[in-house]
C-alpha cells in the first residue's frame, strides 16, 4: 500500500465502530483487573488463593507467576521471528515483523506487571530489585535481564526498525506528524541511511538471539535450579522453557497475523506463504516440546523417587489431571494438524488459527502445572498435601493484564503502522 | 554509620557486589529505622505460678511498661526447672482475653437456653447471691450446694467457705482418677494413685493414656515427662498398657494394646504368672500385709476373742513356730503365708492361699482372650517384672538399708472405668506380690506415707438407709467418690433411691467448674440443672453450664491475684510457692479469695468465731500474732503475709514476691521411703491384700435389698466380669474411649494459641476398621453410643482420623472441645465425647466413679 | 565469633508443642504462622506402630537455597550462622519460600494488625494494649541487630513480607537461649556454639549419632537431630496443623 497524501496506512488515526467496541471490551477487562488488584493492595495477598508451603498447605506462587512465565514465553517468539526475518532476509515475511515486535514489547510489559502483581511489596520491589540486585538469584535473570533488559532491547529494535516508516509518515501532514518526526529522529530515506539502518538492525537482530536464549533459560532456571522442589529440579527446564516459549509465541503470532489480515484486508501482503513459514516453525517447536515432555514424563514414570511419584500421581491421576490431559491434548491435536498440513503441503489459515489457540491453551496449562503442583504436592517434608485454586482477584488481575495487552496493541495500531510501509 | 555499613557489606555475604556499591546512598532508610530504639522501656520479672493445669508450675512474668508480655518458667522451681508446657506459656492470652466476663452479670432471659445478661455492680450481684444462699442455708441438707473444679492452690479458702457457709460440697474427682484414689486408700491408706520411684525404677508399667500426653498422679504434665526422660536416659524399660499408642509414643519399649476396661484381668494374670514363676516377696507379704490372715469359710478373718464389747478381736494368723492360730499382733511369731489349717475344728486357709486359688483361673491365655492381646506378651511381662524386681535385694540410702524393688506402675486416669476400683487394686496387688510397695525404685503414690482418713473408715463400710444427694454411705455405693453426674441422675430419678424433693438443691455455686461441659453425661446434667432454682458461677469465662443455667456470673481473675500456698515439691525436693499477681485483676474481675470474702460479708458470715475469717485462720493454722483479727475485713495479700511469717519466712509475703519459691531442701529419705520411717509405712498396716470389709459390705448391701449391679464388685479379691458396655447389641461393635490432649488438659481456659493447634474434635479410628466401614481419613462420621442398661442411644457427628496406633475394636475422642460456648474460638469446635457417655448404673464403678467407655457404632455421615 | 546451631534430641521430645507456643509469644508471630512446628508422626501398621515427634525450626542452612535465590539480599547469612530476613528490604516475591525444601517460611498474606487471634481493639483493653498490634507485643523486636544493624527480629512486621525463625536473634544478643530451647520441658532442644568444641551442642554431636533433614539436598543445615530417624515416606503425620490465614 503506497503512502497516500491524505490517509495514513493501516487505518492509523481512523476510529471505526468495531475498533471502539473492541477497545471498550479491553478497557472493561483492564479496569476490572485494576479493581481486583486494588483489593489486593488494600487487604494483602490474603485475597488470592495463594498460601504458605508447609503448615498452611498452600502454594505461595500461583496464577501470577504462571502467567508471568507465559507472557515472557509469548514475547520470546515475537522478537525471535522479527530477528530471524531480518537475519535470514525473509522478505516475504516482513509484513509480520512489526506486529511480532509489538507483541514482544507488550507481552514483556505484561510479564513485568505480572511480577509486580505477585510481590507483596510492589512499591519497594521497583527500587530494591535494582538497588539490591543479586545476580546470583535466578530472579535476576528473569526480572533484570529477561524483562527489563529484554524490554529495553525490544524497544530499541522496534524503534530503530520503525525509523524508516516514521520518516515516511512524517511527510504526511496530520496530528501525529510531530510524533513521527521525533521517532524518525532525522532519518532520511537515502540509500546510505537505508543501508546504515539495515546494518544496524541486522547486528541488533544478531545480538538479540543469544540474549533471548539466555533470558528464557534463566526463566527455566527459576525452577530448574531448585533442588528442594520435586518436579522442578532438572536440566530440561531451561530448554523446555525455550521450546514452550516458541510454541506459545508462534501460536500467538499466527492468531494475530490472521486477525490483522482479516481486519485490514491484507490478504495480499500476508499471504499463505507467511502462514506456511509460521506453521512449519510452530511444528518444529511443538515437536521439540512434545519430545521434551515425553522424555521428562518417561523418566519420571520409569524411575520416580517417592516425592516425584507423588507429584506425578497428582498430575496424571490426581487433582491436576484435567489440566494435564487438557494440555497434552491441546498440544497433540495441533501437532497432528501441523504435520498433516506439512505432509500435504496444503495450509489452511483456519486450522492454523485453531492450532495457535490450542497451543496457547496448552502453554497456559503447562505453565500452571510447572509452577503449582511442585508446591502443593512436591514437599520433601512430610507435610500434608497442599492445594491451590486461584480466587477471583487473581483471575481478575490476569484478565486485566490480557485486556491491557489488547488495549495497548490496539492503541499502537492506531498511531503507527502495524506493518512496514512499502516504499514510496 | 559508616562502620555499620562496612560491617553490613561484610556480613551479608553479598552476591551482587557491584550493585550494592551503587546502592550506598539508599542505605539510609534502613539505618533510620534501626536507630529508633531509644524508647524508654521499663522491664521487670515478677514471679508467679501457672494457673492452667494441675501442678501450678513456677513462672516468671516478663512485664514491660506494666504489661505482661511473656510467661516463662521459674528456674528455681523444682517442679518445672525453668520450663513450661504449651498451656503455661500460651495462657498469656487469657489474661487479656476481651471475651472474659468483665463485670458481674445477671441473667435476663429464661434458663435452659443460651443466656442473655445485663451488667451489674458487685454489690448488686453479691447481695443477690448472698440472699439466695442464706435462704437455702437455712433449709440445710443439700439445699445449698457448692462445687469447684480443681483448686489451683491449697484448698484452704474453699474449705473455709464450706465450713463457714455449711454448704453441701460436690467434687470433681469422680471424673478424674478417684476410683484409683479409693483403691489406694482402701489398700494402702494413701490418698493418691500410682507412680514409681522415678529415681531408681528400672521397669515401669505405664498403665493408661497419661504418659506423654497429660501427666500423671500428683503431677500435672511437666514434672512427669522430665522424670520419665531422666529415667529413660538411665536405662529404665517402659511398657505402655493402653488401647492407644499415642499416649506413650516412642518412650514405650513395648506397647500392650489392651482392650479398654479389661485391665483387671491383665493384672490378675500377671499375679498368676508371678506366683507360677515364684517371683514373690514373701517377707513383705507376711510382714506388712493381711495376706497371711486366716480366712474362714464365710470369707471373714478368724479373729481372737474380743477384748471389749465394741472392738472386734485381732485377726489370726498361723504361727509356724507354735503351730497354732494366734493374733497377728502377737510377739515373736512367724506367720505362715500359705497353707490350709484346722482351727477350732474348721479347715481355714490363709488369705494368700485363697488368692492363689483365686488367680489360678487367670492364666495368660484367659487374660489374653479377655484383653485382646497375646498370651506370650503377658508371660514375658510377668517374667520381666519378676526379674527386674530383684526380690531379696537391698540398697542403702542415707544410712537406711531398704528393700530394692525397681519395678513400678504409673496409672492415673485409667482408673475411671467400670471396674476401676478393683482394677487398680489388682494392679497394686501385682506390686504387692513382688514387694515393691514403698521399696526403693518401687511403687509409690503420695509424696509421703501419710494416713488418709478413709483408711480407717473403709475398715467398716457403712451401708445405711439414710443417705444424701450423692448416695453417701448407701446400699448403692458404700464407697463413694461423690460423683456430681450421679447427683444429677439421682435428682432426675429421686424415688429410685428412696429420696424426695427435699434433697434437690435450691442454690448452687459453681466455682471454676462446668458440669455441662466437662462431665459426662451431659443430658443427665442438663435435665437436673433445670430443677435447680438458682445458680451462681464464679468464672472468668462463660462456661456451657453458666450459659444455660447461671442466674449470676461473678468474674474471677485468672493469674492476676494472690493465691496459695502451693506445693512446689517434685517428690525429691521440698518447696513451696505462691501465686503473685503480675498485674492488677483485669476488667472488673476479682481474685477468688476476694470474692469469697465479699460474698461472706454480704451473707453475714465473714466475722466472728465461726465466720470465714476464723475458718481461714484455722485452715492456714494462723495462730497468735499471725491470726487474722476476726472483726476486720482482711486484705488477701495480708493473709499470705501472715502465712509466710508464720512459716518463719523473713519479710513475709515479700519473700515470695521477690523469690517466687521457697526451697526447703531435698526431701529426706525418711520422709520419702516408708521403710526408712521410724515406724515402717507410718504404721498404716497391715496393707489390705484381702478386702474383708468389701465382703462385709456386700453382705450388708444384699441384706439391705440392693440389686446385684451394686454389690457384685464388692469382693475381697478383684474379680473379672464382663463389662456392661459389652452387653450392647453387636451392631455397636466399637469401644469408645476418651482422653485429654496436652494442649488442653485441665486448661479451664479457651486459649486461642492452643485452640489454633488443635481446633476441632476428631475420632481416632484404626484404618483397617475404617476401610471396612467405607470411611476415609478425614470423613465426617456419625458416632452413635448405646446404653446397655436402658437401651438409650445418642449420636454426634465428628471427623474420623486414621490411626494405626489404636486397637481395631476401639475408637477414641479427645475432651475439652466446646466447653466455653460463648468464646469465639470455641464455636465450631465440634461435639464432646461427654455427649456420648452415660452415667448411672452400669456406667459408674462400684464407687460411683464415672466411666469413660461405651459401645458405639461409627458410620459415614 | 560464635557460630550457632541447634541439636534436637528426638528421643527426649514428647511432642508437647510448648516450643511452638513459646515461639509465637516471644516473636509475636501472627495467627497461622509457626516458625517452630512440631511434627507428630506415626509409622508402621497396627500393632507394630511407632509414634514419635520432630520439632522443625528453620534449619539456618549454611548453603541456604533461600539466600541464594533472594533477588534483593533481604534473606542473608550472618557470620554467626544465622539465616536472617531483613523485613525492611524484602519485596515479598516469596522465591525463598518456594526454594526452601523445609517449609519454614511464612508470608504476611494479611495485614498483621487484626491477625492476632482476638480483638485487641476492645475499649476495655485500650489502656493496656495502647497501639500495639497484640497485647503481648515484645518491645525487643523492632530493634536492629548484629553488626550489620538490620531489623531482622520478630514476626508480623508488615503486610507482604516474608518471615521465619530467627533463632531468636534478639534473645541471643542478651545472652539468652532461643525461646523454644528455653521452654522445652524435657530440654530436648539444645542451642549453642557449634564452633566451640566444649559447648553442649558440640559435645552431643561428638557423642551421639545424628542426622540432618534432607542432607542430600546439600543445604548444610545448622540444625541437627539426635535419636529416631530422618522422616521417610513411610511416616504419616498425625494431629497435624493446617491453619490457613
mmCIF file of C-alpha atoms in Angstrom, chain A residues 90-334:
data_model
loop_
_atom_site.group_PDB
_atom_site.id
_atom_site.type_symbol
_atom_site.label_atom_id
_atom_site.label_comp_id
_atom_site.label_asym_id
_atom_site.label_seq_id
_atom_site.Cartn_x
_atom_site.Cartn_y
_atom_site.Cartn_z
ATOM 1 C CA UNK A 90 12.928 -13.485 4.710
ATOM 2 C CA UNK A 91 11.422 -10.701 2.708
ATOM 3 C CA UNK A 92 8.043 -12.260 2.228
ATOM 4 C CA UNK A 93 7.655 -12.392 5.999
ATOM 5 C CA UNK A 94 8.446 -8.743 6.508
ATOM 6 C CA UNK A 95 4.773 -7.829 6.870
ATOM 7 C CA UNK A 96 4.572 -9.607 10.217
ATOM 8 C CA UNK A 97 7.847 -8.322 11.639
ATOM 9 C CA UNK A 98 6.375 -5.197 13.180
ATOM 10 C CA UNK A 99 3.438 -6.930 14.815
ATOM 11 C CA UNK A 100 5.831 -9.514 16.181
ATOM 12 C CA UNK A 101 7.939 -6.777 17.727
ATOM 13 C CA UNK A 102 4.946 -5.037 19.227
ATOM 14 C CA UNK A 103 3.676 -8.317 20.592
ATOM 15 C CA UNK A 104 7.029 -8.834 22.238
ATOM 16 C CA UNK A 105 7.067 -5.434 23.855
ATOM 17 C CA UNK A 106 3.521 -5.751 25.129
ATOM 18 C CA UNK A 107 3.998 -9.288 26.414
ATOM 19 C CA UNK A 108 7.094 -8.173 28.277
ATOM 20 C CA UNK A 109 5.244 -5.279 29.844
ATOM 21 C CA UNK A 110 2.534 -7.688 30.942
ATOM 22 C CA UNK A 111 5.158 -10.061 32.323
ATOM 23 C CA UNK A 112 6.680 -7.222 34.310
ATOM 24 C CA UNK A 113 3.310 -6.151 35.607
ATOM 25 C CA UNK A 114 2.620 -9.774 36.486
ATOM 26 C CA UNK A 115 5.684 -9.751 38.704
ATOM 27 C CA UNK A 116 4.531 -6.540 40.337
ATOM 28 C CA UNK A 117 1.101 -8.083 40.886
ATOM 29 C CA UNK A 118 2.747 -11.045 42.537
ATOM 30 C CA UNK A 119 5.103 -9.404 45.008
ATOM 31 C CA UNK A 120 3.990 -8.381 48.460
ATOM 32 C CA UNK A 121 5.707 -5.014 48.371
ATOM 33 C CA UNK A 122 5.283 -3.710 44.814
ATOM 34 C CA UNK A 123 6.484 -0.190 45.510
ATOM 35 C CA UNK A 124 9.568 -1.414 47.277
ATOM 36 C CA UNK A 125 10.171 -4.020 44.583
ATOM 37 C CA UNK A 126 10.717 -1.364 41.893
ATOM 38 C CA UNK A 127 13.509 0.148 43.926
ATOM 39 C CA UNK A 128 15.027 -2.844 45.655
ATOM 40 C CA UNK A 129 15.234 -5.112 42.630
ATOM 41 C CA UNK A 130 17.642 -2.635 41.132
ATOM 42 C CA UNK A 131 19.158 -1.190 44.247
ATOM 43 C CA UNK A 132 19.985 -4.504 45.863
ATOM 44 C CA UNK A 133 20.075 -6.674 42.750
ATOM 45 C CA UNK A 134 21.610 -10.079 43.353
ATOM 46 C CA UNK A 135 22.873 -11.621 40.098
ATOM 47 C CA UNK A 136 23.127 -14.935 41.897
ATOM 48 C CA UNK A 137 19.369 -15.199 42.071
ATOM 49 C CA UNK A 138 17.672 -16.699 39.010
ATOM 50 C CA UNK A 139 15.192 -13.915 39.519
ATOM 51 C CA UNK A 140 17.890 -11.531 38.427
ATOM 52 C CA UNK A 141 17.888 -13.255 35.063
ATOM 53 C CA UNK A 142 14.118 -13.251 34.917
ATOM 54 C CA UNK A 143 13.463 -9.755 36.078
ATOM 55 C CA UNK A 144 16.510 -7.766 35.266
ATOM 56 C CA UNK A 145 17.675 -9.447 32.080
ATOM 57 C CA UNK A 146 14.567 -11.051 30.719
ATOM 58 C CA UNK A 147 12.103 -8.346 31.460
ATOM 59 C CA UNK A 148 13.972 -5.103 31.806
ATOM 60 C CA UNK A 149 16.971 -5.795 29.590
ATOM 61 C CA UNK A 150 14.973 -7.559 27.022
ATOM 62 C CA UNK A 151 12.250 -4.975 27.067
ATOM 63 C CA UNK A 152 14.887 -2.334 26.505
ATOM 64 C CA UNK A 153 16.361 -4.316 23.630
ATOM 65 C CA UNK A 154 12.977 -4.945 22.080
ATOM 66 C CA UNK A 155 12.034 -1.292 22.345
ATOM 67 C CA UNK A 156 15.304 -0.219 20.755
ATOM 68 C CA UNK A 157 14.785 -2.728 17.996
ATOM 69 C CA UNK A 158 11.219 -1.615 17.466
ATOM 70 C CA UNK A 159 12.344 1.968 17.466
ATOM 71 C CA UNK A 160 15.193 1.515 15.023
ATOM 72 C CA UNK A 161 13.164 -0.725 12.798
ATOM 73 C CA UNK A 162 10.395 1.804 12.729
ATOM 74 C CA UNK A 163 12.508 4.853 11.961
ATOM 75 C CA UNK A 164 12.186 4.434 8.239
ATOM 76 C CA UNK A 165 8.410 4.145 8.428
ATOM 77 C CA UNK A 166 8.279 7.113 10.739
ATOM 78 C CA UNK A 167 10.306 9.173 8.329
ATOM 79 C CA UNK A 168 7.937 8.238 5.544
ATOM 80 C CA UNK A 169 4.880 9.019 7.613
ATOM 81 C CA UNK A 170 6.333 12.275 8.860
ATOM 82 C CA UNK A 171 5.982 13.587 5.358
ATOM 83 C CA UNK A 172 2.218 13.288 5.612
ATOM 84 C CA UNK A 173 0.549 16.138 7.387
ATOM 85 C CA UNK A 174 -1.554 15.140 10.370
ATOM 86 C CA UNK A 175 -1.824 15.228 14.112
ATOM 87 C CA UNK A 176 0.856 12.525 14.607
ATOM 88 C CA UNK A 177 3.334 14.261 12.362
ATOM 89 C CA UNK A 178 5.371 15.552 15.263
ATOM 90 C CA UNK A 179 5.460 12.135 16.821
ATOM 91 C CA UNK A 180 6.714 10.552 13.584
ATOM 92 C CA UNK A 181 9.297 13.250 13.235
ATOM 93 C CA UNK A 182 10.511 12.506 16.736
ATOM 94 C CA UNK A 183 10.609 8.770 16.024
ATOM 95 C CA UNK A 184 12.400 9.249 12.711
ATOM 96 C CA UNK A 185 14.936 11.404 14.536
ATOM 97 C CA UNK A 186 16.393 12.854 11.419
ATOM 98 C CA UNK A 187 16.325 9.659 9.430
ATOM 99 C CA UNK A 188 16.207 10.364 5.743
ATOM 100 C CA UNK A 189 15.286 7.598 3.437
ATOM 101 C CA UNK A 190 18.522 7.925 1.476
ATOM 102 C CA UNK A 191 20.315 4.811 0.250
ATOM 103 C CA UNK A 192 23.161 5.434 2.719
ATOM 104 C CA UNK A 193 20.780 5.859 5.586
ATOM 105 C CA UNK A 194 18.826 2.844 4.461
ATOM 106 C CA UNK A 195 21.991 0.808 4.314
ATOM 107 C CA UNK A 196 23.081 2.023 7.714
ATOM 108 C CA UNK A 197 19.652 1.210 9.046
ATOM 109 C CA UNK A 198 19.766 -2.269 7.541
ATOM 110 C CA UNK A 199 23.172 -2.900 9.028
ATOM 111 C CA UNK A 200 22.218 -1.689 12.467
ATOM 112 C CA UNK A 201 19.095 -3.766 12.608
ATOM 113 C CA UNK A 202 20.999 -6.803 11.368
ATOM 114 C CA UNK A 203 23.501 -6.602 14.203
ATOM 115 C CA UNK A 204 20.785 -5.867 16.670
ATOM 116 C CA UNK A 205 18.873 -8.898 15.472
ATOM 117 C CA UNK A 206 22.003 -10.977 15.764
ATOM 118 C CA UNK A 207 22.568 -9.772 19.294
ATOM 119 C CA UNK A 208 19.009 -10.394 20.310
ATOM 120 C CA UNK A 209 19.003 -14.116 19.535
ATOM 121 C CA UNK A 210 21.562 -15.191 22.204
ATOM 122 C CA UNK A 211 20.153 -12.673 24.650
ATOM 123 C CA UNK A 212 16.854 -14.317 24.099
ATOM 124 C CA UNK A 213 18.182 -17.781 24.739
ATOM 125 C CA UNK A 214 19.874 -16.613 27.899
ATOM 126 C CA UNK A 215 16.852 -14.755 29.148
ATOM 127 C CA UNK A 216 14.463 -17.585 28.648
ATOM 128 C CA UNK A 217 16.857 -20.137 30.009
ATOM 129 C CA UNK A 218 17.080 -18.170 33.219
ATOM 130 C CA UNK A 219 13.348 -18.308 33.350
ATOM 131 C CA UNK A 220 13.707 -22.058 33.286
ATOM 132 C CA UNK A 221 16.421 -21.778 35.911
ATOM 133 C CA UNK A 222 13.987 -20.067 38.283
ATOM 134 C CA UNK A 223 12.538 -23.536 38.650
ATOM 135 C CA UNK A 224 15.196 -25.856 37.310
ATOM 136 C CA UNK A 225 17.809 -24.897 39.897
ATOM 137 C CA UNK A 226 15.625 -25.680 42.900
ATOM 138 C CA UNK A 227 16.730 -28.988 44.298
ATOM 139 C CA UNK A 228 14.162 -28.771 47.060
ATOM 140 C CA UNK A 229 11.089 -28.978 44.847
ATOM 141 C CA UNK A 230 10.357 -32.255 43.125
ATOM 142 C CA UNK A 231 9.321 -31.649 39.547
ATOM 143 C CA UNK A 232 11.380 -28.511 39.229
ATOM 144 C CA UNK A 233 14.968 -29.566 39.526
ATOM 145 C CA UNK A 234 16.299 -30.632 36.138
ATOM 146 C CA UNK A 235 18.368 -29.689 33.150
ATOM 147 C CA UNK A 236 15.420 -29.895 30.808
ATOM 148 C CA UNK A 237 13.724 -26.916 32.414
ATOM 149 C CA UNK A 238 15.742 -24.280 30.537
ATOM 150 C CA UNK A 239 15.465 -25.768 27.028
ATOM 151 C CA UNK A 240 11.912 -26.813 27.770
ATOM 152 C CA UNK A 241 11.004 -23.276 28.669
ATOM 153 C CA UNK A 242 12.619 -22.067 25.489
ATOM 154 C CA UNK A 243 10.711 -24.567 23.369
ATOM 155 C CA UNK A 244 7.421 -23.802 25.060
ATOM 156 C CA UNK A 245 8.083 -20.101 24.631
ATOM 157 C CA UNK A 246 8.436 -20.706 20.908
ATOM 158 C CA UNK A 247 5.249 -22.727 20.779
ATOM 159 C CA UNK A 248 3.114 -20.182 22.596
ATOM 160 C CA UNK A 249 4.616 -17.158 20.878
ATOM 161 C CA UNK A 250 4.293 -18.581 17.386
ATOM 162 C CA UNK A 251 0.759 -19.617 18.127
ATOM 163 C CA UNK A 252 0.030 -16.106 19.239
ATOM 164 C CA UNK A 253 1.641 -14.633 16.172
ATOM 165 C CA UNK A 254 -0.372 -16.827 13.869
ATOM 166 C CA UNK A 255 -3.582 -15.735 15.528
ATOM 167 C CA UNK A 256 -2.528 -12.103 15.490
ATOM 168 C CA UNK A 257 -1.481 -12.208 11.840
ATOM 169 C CA UNK A 258 -4.746 -13.845 10.876
ATOM 170 C CA UNK A 259 -6.771 -11.241 12.746
ATOM 171 C CA UNK A 260 -4.924 -8.322 11.189
ATOM 172 C CA UNK A 261 -5.130 -9.938 7.802
ATOM 173 C CA UNK A 262 -8.856 -10.090 8.180
ATOM 174 C CA UNK A 263 -9.360 -6.685 9.755
ATOM 175 C CA UNK A 264 -7.192 -4.730 7.336
ATOM 176 C CA UNK A 265 -7.891 -6.920 4.333
ATOM 177 C CA UNK A 266 -4.248 -7.728 3.906
ATOM 178 C CA UNK A 267 -4.740 -10.960 2.001
ATOM 179 C CA UNK A 268 -2.093 -9.815 -0.472
ATOM 180 C CA UNK A 269 0.614 -8.774 1.950
ATOM 181 C CA UNK A 270 0.164 -11.558 4.467
ATOM 182 C CA UNK A 271 -0.197 -14.390 2.069
ATOM 183 C CA UNK A 272 -0.281 -18.091 2.696
ATOM 184 C CA UNK A 273 3.476 -18.277 2.445
ATOM 185 C CA UNK A 274 3.732 -16.309 5.667
ATOM 186 C CA UNK A 275 1.472 -18.767 7.383
ATOM 187 C CA UNK A 276 3.289 -21.711 5.881
ATOM 188 C CA UNK A 277 6.508 -20.485 7.315
ATOM 189 C CA UNK A 278 4.964 -19.793 10.703
ATOM 190 C CA UNK A 279 3.219 -23.141 10.622
ATOM 191 C CA UNK A 280 6.386 -25.056 9.904
ATOM 192 C CA UNK A 281 8.270 -23.195 12.603
ATOM 193 C CA UNK A 282 5.480 -23.921 15.060
ATOM 194 C CA UNK A 283 5.608 -27.557 14.019
ATOM 195 C CA UNK A 284 9.302 -27.710 14.814
ATOM 196 C CA UNK A 285 8.889 -26.085 18.215
ATOM 197 C CA UNK A 286 5.847 -28.144 19.102
ATOM 198 C CA UNK A 287 7.603 -31.352 18.106
ATOM 199 C CA UNK A 288 10.635 -30.415 20.153
ATOM 200 C CA UNK A 289 8.486 -29.542 23.133
ATOM 201 C CA UNK A 290 6.456 -32.717 22.881
ATOM 202 C CA UNK A 291 9.716 -34.629 22.680
ATOM 203 C CA UNK A 292 10.952 -32.920 25.867
ATOM 204 C CA UNK A 293 7.667 -33.621 27.544
ATOM 205 C CA UNK A 294 7.701 -37.285 26.655
ATOM 206 C CA UNK A 295 11.316 -37.650 27.741
ATOM 207 C CA UNK A 296 10.579 -35.991 31.066
ATOM 208 C CA UNK A 297 7.429 -37.981 31.526
ATOM 209 C CA UNK A 298 9.095 -41.297 30.720
ATOM 210 C CA UNK A 299 11.993 -40.554 33.024
ATOM 211 C CA UNK A 300 9.790 -39.865 35.981
ATOM 212 C CA UNK A 301 7.279 -42.609 35.277
ATOM 213 C CA UNK A 302 10.049 -45.157 34.925
ATOM 214 C CA UNK A 303 12.106 -44.217 37.931
ATOM 215 C CA UNK A 304 10.496 -41.626 40.108
ATOM 216 C CA UNK A 305 11.520 -41.338 43.710
ATOM 217 C CA UNK A 306 8.723 -41.123 46.225
ATOM 218 C CA UNK A 307 8.319 -37.387 46.074
ATOM 219 C CA UNK A 308 8.401 -37.327 42.288
ATOM 220 C CA UNK A 309 5.979 -40.210 42.161
ATOM 221 C CA UNK A 310 3.541 -38.380 44.417
ATOM 222 C CA UNK A 311 3.755 -35.360 42.174
ATOM 223 C CA UNK A 312 3.358 -37.432 39.053
ATOM 224 C CA UNK A 313 0.341 -39.109 40.525
ATOM 225 C CA UNK A 314 -1.274 -35.744 41.153
ATOM 226 C CA UNK A 315 -0.544 -34.777 37.568
ATOM 227 C CA UNK A 316 -1.597 -37.948 35.819
ATOM 228 C CA UNK A 317 -4.427 -39.117 38.019
ATOM 229 C CA UNK A 318 -4.944 -36.593 40.788
ATOM 230 C CA UNK A 319 -6.418 -33.171 41.087
ATOM 231 C CA UNK A 320 -4.286 -31.690 38.320
ATOM 232 C CA UNK A 321 -5.053 -34.457 35.828
ATOM 233 C CA UNK A 322 -7.678 -32.482 33.963
ATOM 234 C CA UNK A 323 -5.270 -29.633 33.325
ATOM 235 C CA UNK A 324 -2.511 -32.046 32.417
ATOM 236 C CA UNK A 325 -4.523 -34.022 29.904
ATOM 237 C CA UNK A 326 -6.192 -30.922 28.528
ATOM 238 C CA UNK A 327 -2.728 -29.514 27.870
ATOM 239 C CA UNK A 328 -1.474 -32.719 26.317
ATOM 240 C CA UNK A 329 -4.465 -32.932 24.024
ATOM 241 C CA UNK A 330 -4.117 -29.249 23.198
ATOM 242 C CA UNK A 331 -0.582 -29.948 22.050
ATOM 243 C CA UNK A 332 -1.194 -33.199 20.249
ATOM 244 C CA UNK A 333 -4.122 -32.029 18.139
ATOM 245 C CA UNK A 334 -2.181 -29.065 16.709
#
